[in-house]
Amino acid sequence: MPTFRTLDDADLAGKRVLVRVDLNVPMDGGRVTDDTRIQAILPTIRAITGAGGKAILLAHFGRPKGQRDASQSLAPVVPALAESLGQDVAFADDCVGEPAAKAIAALPAGGVLVLENTRFHAGEEKNAADFVQQLAALGDIYVNDAFSAAHRAHASTEGLAHQLPAFAGRSMQSELDALTHALEAPKRPVLAVVGGAKVSSKLELLGNLTAKVDVLVIGGGMANTFLAAQGLNVGKSLCEHDLAPTAREIMAEASAKGCQIVLPVDVVVAKTFAANAPHRVVPVDQVADDEMILDAGPATIELVKAKLKTVKTVVWNGPFGAFELVPFDAATVAIAQAVAQRTAGGHLLSVAGGGDTVAALNHAGAAEDFSYVSTAGGAFLEWLEGKALPGVEALRR
Ligand code: AMP
């Protein structure tokens, strides 16, 4: 039995179903410019309406800080949702009180209603008991389909789950399945690729991964800090020299826990941080004082590819080099494609997410072949850090 209650466990017919979704979509001039988040919630809405329930959507938009702010209304998102769904979508200009209650009463079974921005009320972010009660009064069932907001214990992401029978929506369910298979109960060995700019922003993540994975491949700017910590000259590379002792601690912890750390063995260096800057490939111990490391070299790519052949699960966060600048995207692209190919070949389960990772994998043309790419950002990172996400915990059986 899955660890989480899902829509398969819910009796939806004739019910008022309060669904927490992510409608925090990018907008320009009142129009939705990227509908990825809308597409993600359609299966949940259709499951509810198809079963004869009323789908009543709760969401935040922007950061109105507990006050009504017309510029952060969810109203402009409604036409885009209706178009994607292929059905009318009603709107209530408050998420609690009379406007919400009236709109819900008027909504037919199988209908869809969007309630105004939950963050127009200070009680949302405070998870205030009276606000939770006001929301709970509007529904019979609570469904959370917003993994991206699950790291916050707000009224609509956590509080409500304790007041109404609570279930994971379809997109939440896919995310939880992917995450569970990647780190909680993975097929071993597990390899993690961690790249990106700085060690300081990923300390907790590295600490958690050394305890959970068998091989930890470190790339990107953060690898420079590890190389410097081993006494190597990294020239004028992005490097947090003050974190050398921390990097050494992480390496010692990893070795104590049986986690193998893989660092670049060769690097691509340039004298300026710019696309197409003149560059050369050198072993890691031959970086000159006036050079900076912008990518991992071909020997490192081969080394990582060889490691990939020894594992059954891959977790990925962060680019392997300065991937926005051609040709310093080469290692990110080659390694992402290798993971994608082994996944498509049925050899690997691969889960990626957080920050620039989605952009990097899209740039590599690799995202589609990964088993799962999370667009959740902060929630995905907190999960990689081993933190319990309040919105997820509230859905456990
Ligand atoms: P993060 O948000 O921590 O995942 O970092 C992503 C950023 O790290 C991207 O903008 C990359 O360009 C940058 N990055 C990766 N490797 C390097 C490097 N060797 N030198 C400078 N920046 C890098």
XYZ file of C-alpha atoms and ligand atoms in Angstrom:
420
model
C 0.000 0.000 0.000
C 1.409 3.463 -0.853
C 2.491 5.522 2.120
C 0.241 8.400 1.099
C -3.524 8.681 0.706
C -4.317 9.405 -2.920
C -7.400 10.202 -4.992
C -7.869 6.449 -5.421
C -8.811 6.312 -1.736
C -11.278 9.227 -1.904
C -15.040 9.118 -2.411
C -15.467 12.212 -4.562
C -19.029 11.943 -5.906
C -21.149 14.920 -4.896
C -18.382 16.228 -2.601
C -17.060 19.769 -2.260
C -13.368 19.077 -2.872
C -10.929 21.800 -1.814
C -7.860 21.340 -3.994
C -4.609 23.141 -3.191
C -2.881 23.737 -6.532
C 0.071 25.735 -7.838
C -1.275 28.543 -10.033
C 1.720 30.780 -9.415
C 2.263 30.958 -13.169
C 4.433 33.494 -15.006
C 2.269 36.317 -16.414
C 2.945 39.177 -18.768
C 0.362 41.904 -19.391
C -2.450 39.802 -17.893
C -1.616 36.730 -20.000
C -0.104 33.437 -18.845
C 3.272 33.028 -20.578
C 4.065 29.461 -19.472
C 1.261 27.026 -18.681
C 3.394 24.135 -17.331
C 1.821 24.454 -13.879
C -1.697 24.565 -15.318
C -1.054 21.422 -17.373
C 0.269 19.687 -14.250
C -3.005 20.007 -12.321
C -5.410 18.981 -15.099
C -5.370 15.232 -14.255
C -6.397 15.969 -10.664
C -9.167 18.368 -11.650
C -10.486 15.883 -14.221
C -10.383 13.026 -11.700
C -12.564 15.078 -9.348
C -15.019 16.417 -11.917
C -15.163 13.043 -13.670
C -16.214 11.421 -10.403
C -18.964 14.011 -9.929
C -17.209 16.152 -7.343
C -16.988 19.940 -7.236
C -13.363 20.990 -7.842
C -12.733 24.111 -5.733
C -9.208 25.374 -6.321
C -7.145 27.107 -3.655
C -3.856 28.741 -4.609
C -1.534 31.618 -3.841
C -0.193 34.099 -6.342
C 2.872 36.252 -5.707
C 3.542 37.720 -2.280
C 0.688 40.073 -1.323
C 1.658 39.696 2.367
C -1.791 39.149 3.827
C -3.504 42.060 2.054
C -5.843 42.352 -0.890
C -3.812 43.508 -3.908
C -5.583 43.631 -7.280
C -2.273 43.260 -9.120
C -1.870 39.798 -7.551
C -5.370 38.501 -8.208
C -5.836 34.991 -9.571
C -8.663 36.214 -11.849
C -6.442 36.577 -14.962
C -5.347 32.936 -14.637
C -8.935 31.655 -14.919
C -9.347 31.982 -18.739
C -6.079 30.097 -19.337
C -7.204 27.313 -17.008
C -10.634 27.127 -18.675
C -9.024 26.899 -22.098
C -6.643 24.107 -21.043
C -9.437 22.211 -19.316
C -11.909 22.722 -22.131
C -14.635 23.653 -19.649
C -15.996 26.759 -17.947
C -14.239 27.777 -14.747
C -16.004 29.980 -12.187
C -14.218 32.506 -9.961
C -14.981 33.829 -6.459
C -13.276 37.034 -5.413
C -12.468 35.786 -1.924
C -11.238 32.393 -0.751
C -13.372 32.432 2.438
C -16.691 33.886 3.648
C -19.833 34.694 1.654
C -18.341 35.147 -1.819
C -16.700 31.711 -1.629
C -19.697 29.981 -0.001
C -22.152 31.400 -2.562
C -19.974 30.433 -5.532
C -19.580 26.909 -4.175
C -23.319 26.559 -3.620
C -23.946 27.700 -7.201
C -21.332 25.316 -8.650
C -22.834 22.171 -10.202
C -21.377 18.714 -9.552
C -18.496 18.285 -12.012
C -17.893 22.064 -12.003
C -14.623 23.912 -11.418
C -14.183 27.052 -9.320
C -11.074 29.109 -8.550
C -11.054 30.966 -5.232
C -9.119 34.235 -4.971
C -5.468 34.291 -3.780
C -5.185 32.665 -0.348
C -2.361 35.061 0.552
C -4.793 38.006 0.572
C -5.411 36.802 4.156
C -2.675 37.004 6.790
C -3.981 33.755 8.283
C -2.722 31.799 5.247
C 1.014 32.112 5.862
C 0.503 32.105 9.645
C -1.497 28.873 9.380
C -3.941 30.607 11.757
C -6.534 28.297 13.308
C -9.501 30.594 12.597
C -8.522 30.980 8.932
C -8.061 27.217 8.597
C -11.566 26.782 10.055
C -13.029 29.282 7.587
C -11.475 27.338 4.701
C -12.468 23.949 6.106
C -16.104 25.075 6.374
C -16.194 25.325 2.566
C -15.332 21.712 1.764
C -15.892 18.035 2.538
C -12.529 16.756 1.294
C -9.045 18.261 0.941
C -6.670 17.387 -1.883
C -3.126 18.718 -2.068
C -1.707 18.830 -5.600
C 0.942 21.483 -4.967
C 4.212 19.745 -4.092
C 6.018 23.006 -4.910
C 4.325 24.673 -1.899
C 4.569 21.643 0.412
C 7.701 22.884 2.201
C 5.597 25.618 3.778
C 3.227 24.945 6.673
C 0.503 27.351 5.563
C -3.255 27.081 6.107
C -4.010 25.846 2.599
C -0.923 23.595 2.333
C -0.877 22.015 5.785
C -3.500 23.266 8.258
C -6.458 22.107 6.172
C -5.092 18.576 5.909
C -5.749 18.178 9.634
C -9.360 19.402 9.431
C -10.703 17.446 6.449
C -10.050 13.963 5.015
C -6.823 14.678 3.073
C -5.454 13.138 -0.108
C -2.555 13.643 -2.551
C -3.600 14.818 -6.026
C -2.141 13.201 -9.144
C 0.763 15.571 -9.651
C 1.678 15.402 -5.939
C 1.431 11.622 -6.204
C 3.835 11.439 -9.198
C 6.293 13.667 -7.399
C 6.143 11.578 -4.208
C 6.509 8.343 -6.179
C 9.570 9.692 -7.984
C 11.166 11.019 -4.813
C 10.502 7.831 -2.878
C 12.071 5.711 -5.610
C 15.039 8.028 -5.839
C 16.136 8.349 -2.222
C 13.795 6.782 0.342
C 13.580 3.281 -1.073
C 15.836 3.346 -4.151
C 17.315 0.555 -6.210
C 21.007 0.582 -5.292
C 23.622 1.632 -6.027
C 22.504 5.277 -6.077
C 24.621 8.022 -7.646
C 23.986 11.724 -7.032
C 25.261 14.468 -9.311
C 25.521 17.767 -7.488
C 26.677 20.837 -9.342
C 25.972 24.533 -9.257
C 27.767 27.556 -8.023
C 28.401 27.355 -4.318
C 29.039 24.854 -1.552
C 27.580 27.290 0.993
C 24.087 27.061 -0.501
C 24.185 23.243 -0.568
C 25.774 22.224 2.729
C 22.686 20.481 4.098
C 22.076 18.825 0.767
C 25.625 17.440 0.615
C 25.383 16.250 4.228
C 22.143 14.368 3.549
C 23.358 12.874 0.282
C 26.606 11.520 1.711
C 24.445 9.579 4.169
C 22.065 8.262 1.511
C 23.890 7.672 -1.776
C 26.696 5.324 -2.792
C 28.474 7.675 -5.198
C 28.436 11.482 -4.985
C 29.706 13.246 -8.100
C 30.501 16.897 -7.416
C 30.792 19.327 -10.318
C 30.287 22.981 -11.176
C 31.705 25.862 -9.175
C 31.314 23.915 -5.950
C 33.823 21.305 -7.094
C 36.446 24.086 -7.073
C 36.058 24.473 -3.322
C 36.657 20.733 -2.898
C 39.691 20.800 -5.204
C 41.137 23.777 -3.314
C 40.475 21.970 -0.032
C 42.791 19.217 -1.285
C 45.560 21.764 -1.742
C 45.145 22.280 -5.506
C 45.512 25.690 -7.112
C 42.199 26.790 -8.644
C 43.542 30.139 -9.897
C 40.811 32.773 -10.006
C 37.972 30.230 -10.179
C 34.751 30.740 -8.303
C 35.759 29.162 -4.989
C 34.779 29.512 -1.332
C 38.251 29.216 0.187
C 36.884 29.778 3.692
C 34.842 26.590 3.327
C 37.888 24.365 2.760
C 37.609 22.842 6.269
C 33.884 22.171 5.663
C 34.655 20.502 2.343
C 37.249 18.297 4.075
C 34.680 17.392 6.754
C 32.152 16.428 4.082
C 34.755 14.207 2.407
C 35.664 12.555 5.731
C 31.989 11.989 6.579
C 31.363 10.497 3.153
C 34.247 8.110 3.492
C 33.069 7.076 6.983
C 29.614 6.343 5.575
C 30.849 4.394 2.563
C 29.917 7.088 0.064
C 32.461 7.511 -2.716
C 33.066 11.148 -3.728
C 33.990 11.776 -7.360
C 35.614 15.108 -8.255
C 36.796 16.376 -11.645
C 40.158 14.979 -12.780
C 40.534 17.483 -15.617
C 38.960 20.876 -16.204
C 38.299 23.454 -18.898
C 39.889 26.784 -17.962
C 39.638 30.284 -19.405
C 40.864 33.747 -18.437
C 37.487 35.436 -18.759
C 33.941 34.435 -17.751
C 32.418 34.782 -21.212
C 30.943 32.672 -23.974
C 33.587 31.392 -26.394
C 36.443 32.741 -24.245
C 39.752 31.184 -25.341
C 40.155 28.055 -23.226
C 42.239 24.933 -22.673
C 41.801 21.567 -21.000
C 44.186 20.772 -18.138
C 44.543 18.158 -15.401
C 43.198 19.538 -12.101
C 46.720 20.152 -10.756
C 47.754 22.417 -13.621
C 45.444 25.426 -13.376
C 47.400 28.690 -13.733
C 46.973 31.624 -11.331
C 45.198 33.771 -13.935
C 42.796 31.053 -15.095
C 39.353 30.019 -13.934
C 37.699 26.636 -14.106
C 34.464 26.879 -16.093
C 33.702 23.245 -16.852
C 34.829 19.679 -16.291
C 37.054 18.161 -18.982
C 36.679 15.123 -21.273
C 38.454 12.675 -18.920
C 36.004 13.651 -16.159
C 33.070 13.127 -18.514
C 34.354 9.622 -19.299
C 34.913 8.913 -15.612
C 31.343 9.946 -14.721
C 29.923 7.947 -17.645
C 31.786 4.867 -16.377
C 30.341 5.416 -12.874
C 26.856 5.734 -14.367
C 27.201 2.212 -15.746
C 27.646 0.875 -12.207
C 24.451 2.330 -10.670
C 20.675 1.840 -10.864
C 19.437 5.221 -9.603
C 20.583 8.799 -10.284
C 19.574 11.965 -8.453
C 20.679 15.248 -10.058
C 20.809 18.822 -8.836
C 22.787 21.667 -10.355
C 24.733 22.188 -13.602
C 28.179 20.621 -13.995
C 29.770 23.843 -15.294
C 28.950 27.383 -16.425
C 26.412 25.850 -18.811
C 24.910 29.176 -19.949
C 28.215 29.964 -21.706
C 29.115 27.922 -24.794
C 31.332 25.839 -24.867
C 31.423 25.536 -21.071
C 28.148 23.603 -21.233
C 29.919 20.515 -22.617
C 30.181 18.423 -19.431
C 26.626 19.245 -18.314
C 25.306 18.302 -21.751
C 27.370 15.111 -22.121
C 26.604 13.797 -18.639
C 22.904 14.722 -18.834
C 22.651 12.940 -22.183
C 24.398 9.881 -20.782
C 21.903 9.731 -17.884
C 19.013 10.221 -20.316
C 20.265 7.421 -22.590
C 20.727 4.931 -19.778
C 17.268 5.845 -18.466
C 15.692 5.380 -21.887
C 17.526 2.050 -22.175
C 15.881 0.860 -18.969
C 19.137 0.740 -16.951
C 18.428 3.644 -14.631
C 15.807 5.506 -12.688
C 16.726 9.206 -12.838
C 15.235 12.091 -10.887
C 16.358 15.702 -11.236
C 15.230 19.084 -10.006
C 15.919 22.330 -8.198
C 17.079 25.755 -9.334
C 18.847 25.838 -12.686
C 18.732 22.083 -13.137
C 15.591 22.038 -15.260
C 17.029 24.713 -17.572
C 20.321 22.809 -17.810
C 18.624 19.507 -18.687
C 16.356 21.218 -21.212
C 19.423 22.851 -22.730
C 20.981 19.375 -23.037
C 17.806 18.042 -24.673
C 17.838 15.410 -21.948
C 14.915 16.299 -19.681
C 12.325 14.224 -21.540
C 14.243 10.988 -21.085
C 14.806 11.431 -17.359
C 12.363 9.344 -15.307
C 11.195 12.480 -13.518
C 12.155 16.145 -13.583
C 10.727 18.161 -10.716
C 9.908 21.805 -11.337
C 9.252 22.362 -7.634
C 12.433 24.333 -6.823
C 12.567 25.041 -3.100
C 10.443 22.046 -2.066
C 12.606 19.684 -4.130
C 15.788 21.068 -2.556
C 14.401 20.763 0.967
C 13.504 17.183 0.214
C 17.068 16.546 -1.069
C 18.293 18.067 2.177
C 16.372 15.359 4.019
C 13.858 17.738 5.573
C 10.286 16.681 6.279
C 7.904 18.768 4.151
C 4.875 19.765 6.264
C 2.418 19.567 3.356
C 3.618 16.058 2.518
C 3.774 14.782 6.090
C 0.116 15.735 6.555
C -0.846 13.336 3.741
C 0.833 10.257 5.187
C -1.413 7.384 6.132
P 23.030 26.741 -8.526
O 21.929 27.735 -8.541
O 23.782 26.664 -7.253
O 22.585 25.373 -9.037
O 24.134 27.284 -9.552
C 23.921 27.395 -10.910
C 24.941 28.304 -11.504
O 26.239 27.826 -11.257
C 24.812 28.426 -12.997
O 24.456 29.745 -13.299
C 26.200 28.100 -13.519
O 26.628 28.966 -14.538
C 27.059 28.308 -12.300
N 28.313 27.545 -12.395
C 28.471 26.232 -12.534
N 29.773 25.914 -12.633
C 30.480 27.059 -12.573
C 31.871 27.384 -12.585
N 32.796 26.437 -12.727
N 32.214 28.681 -12.475
C 31.265 29.633 -12.335
N 29.934 29.395 -12.292
C 29.553 28.123 -12.418
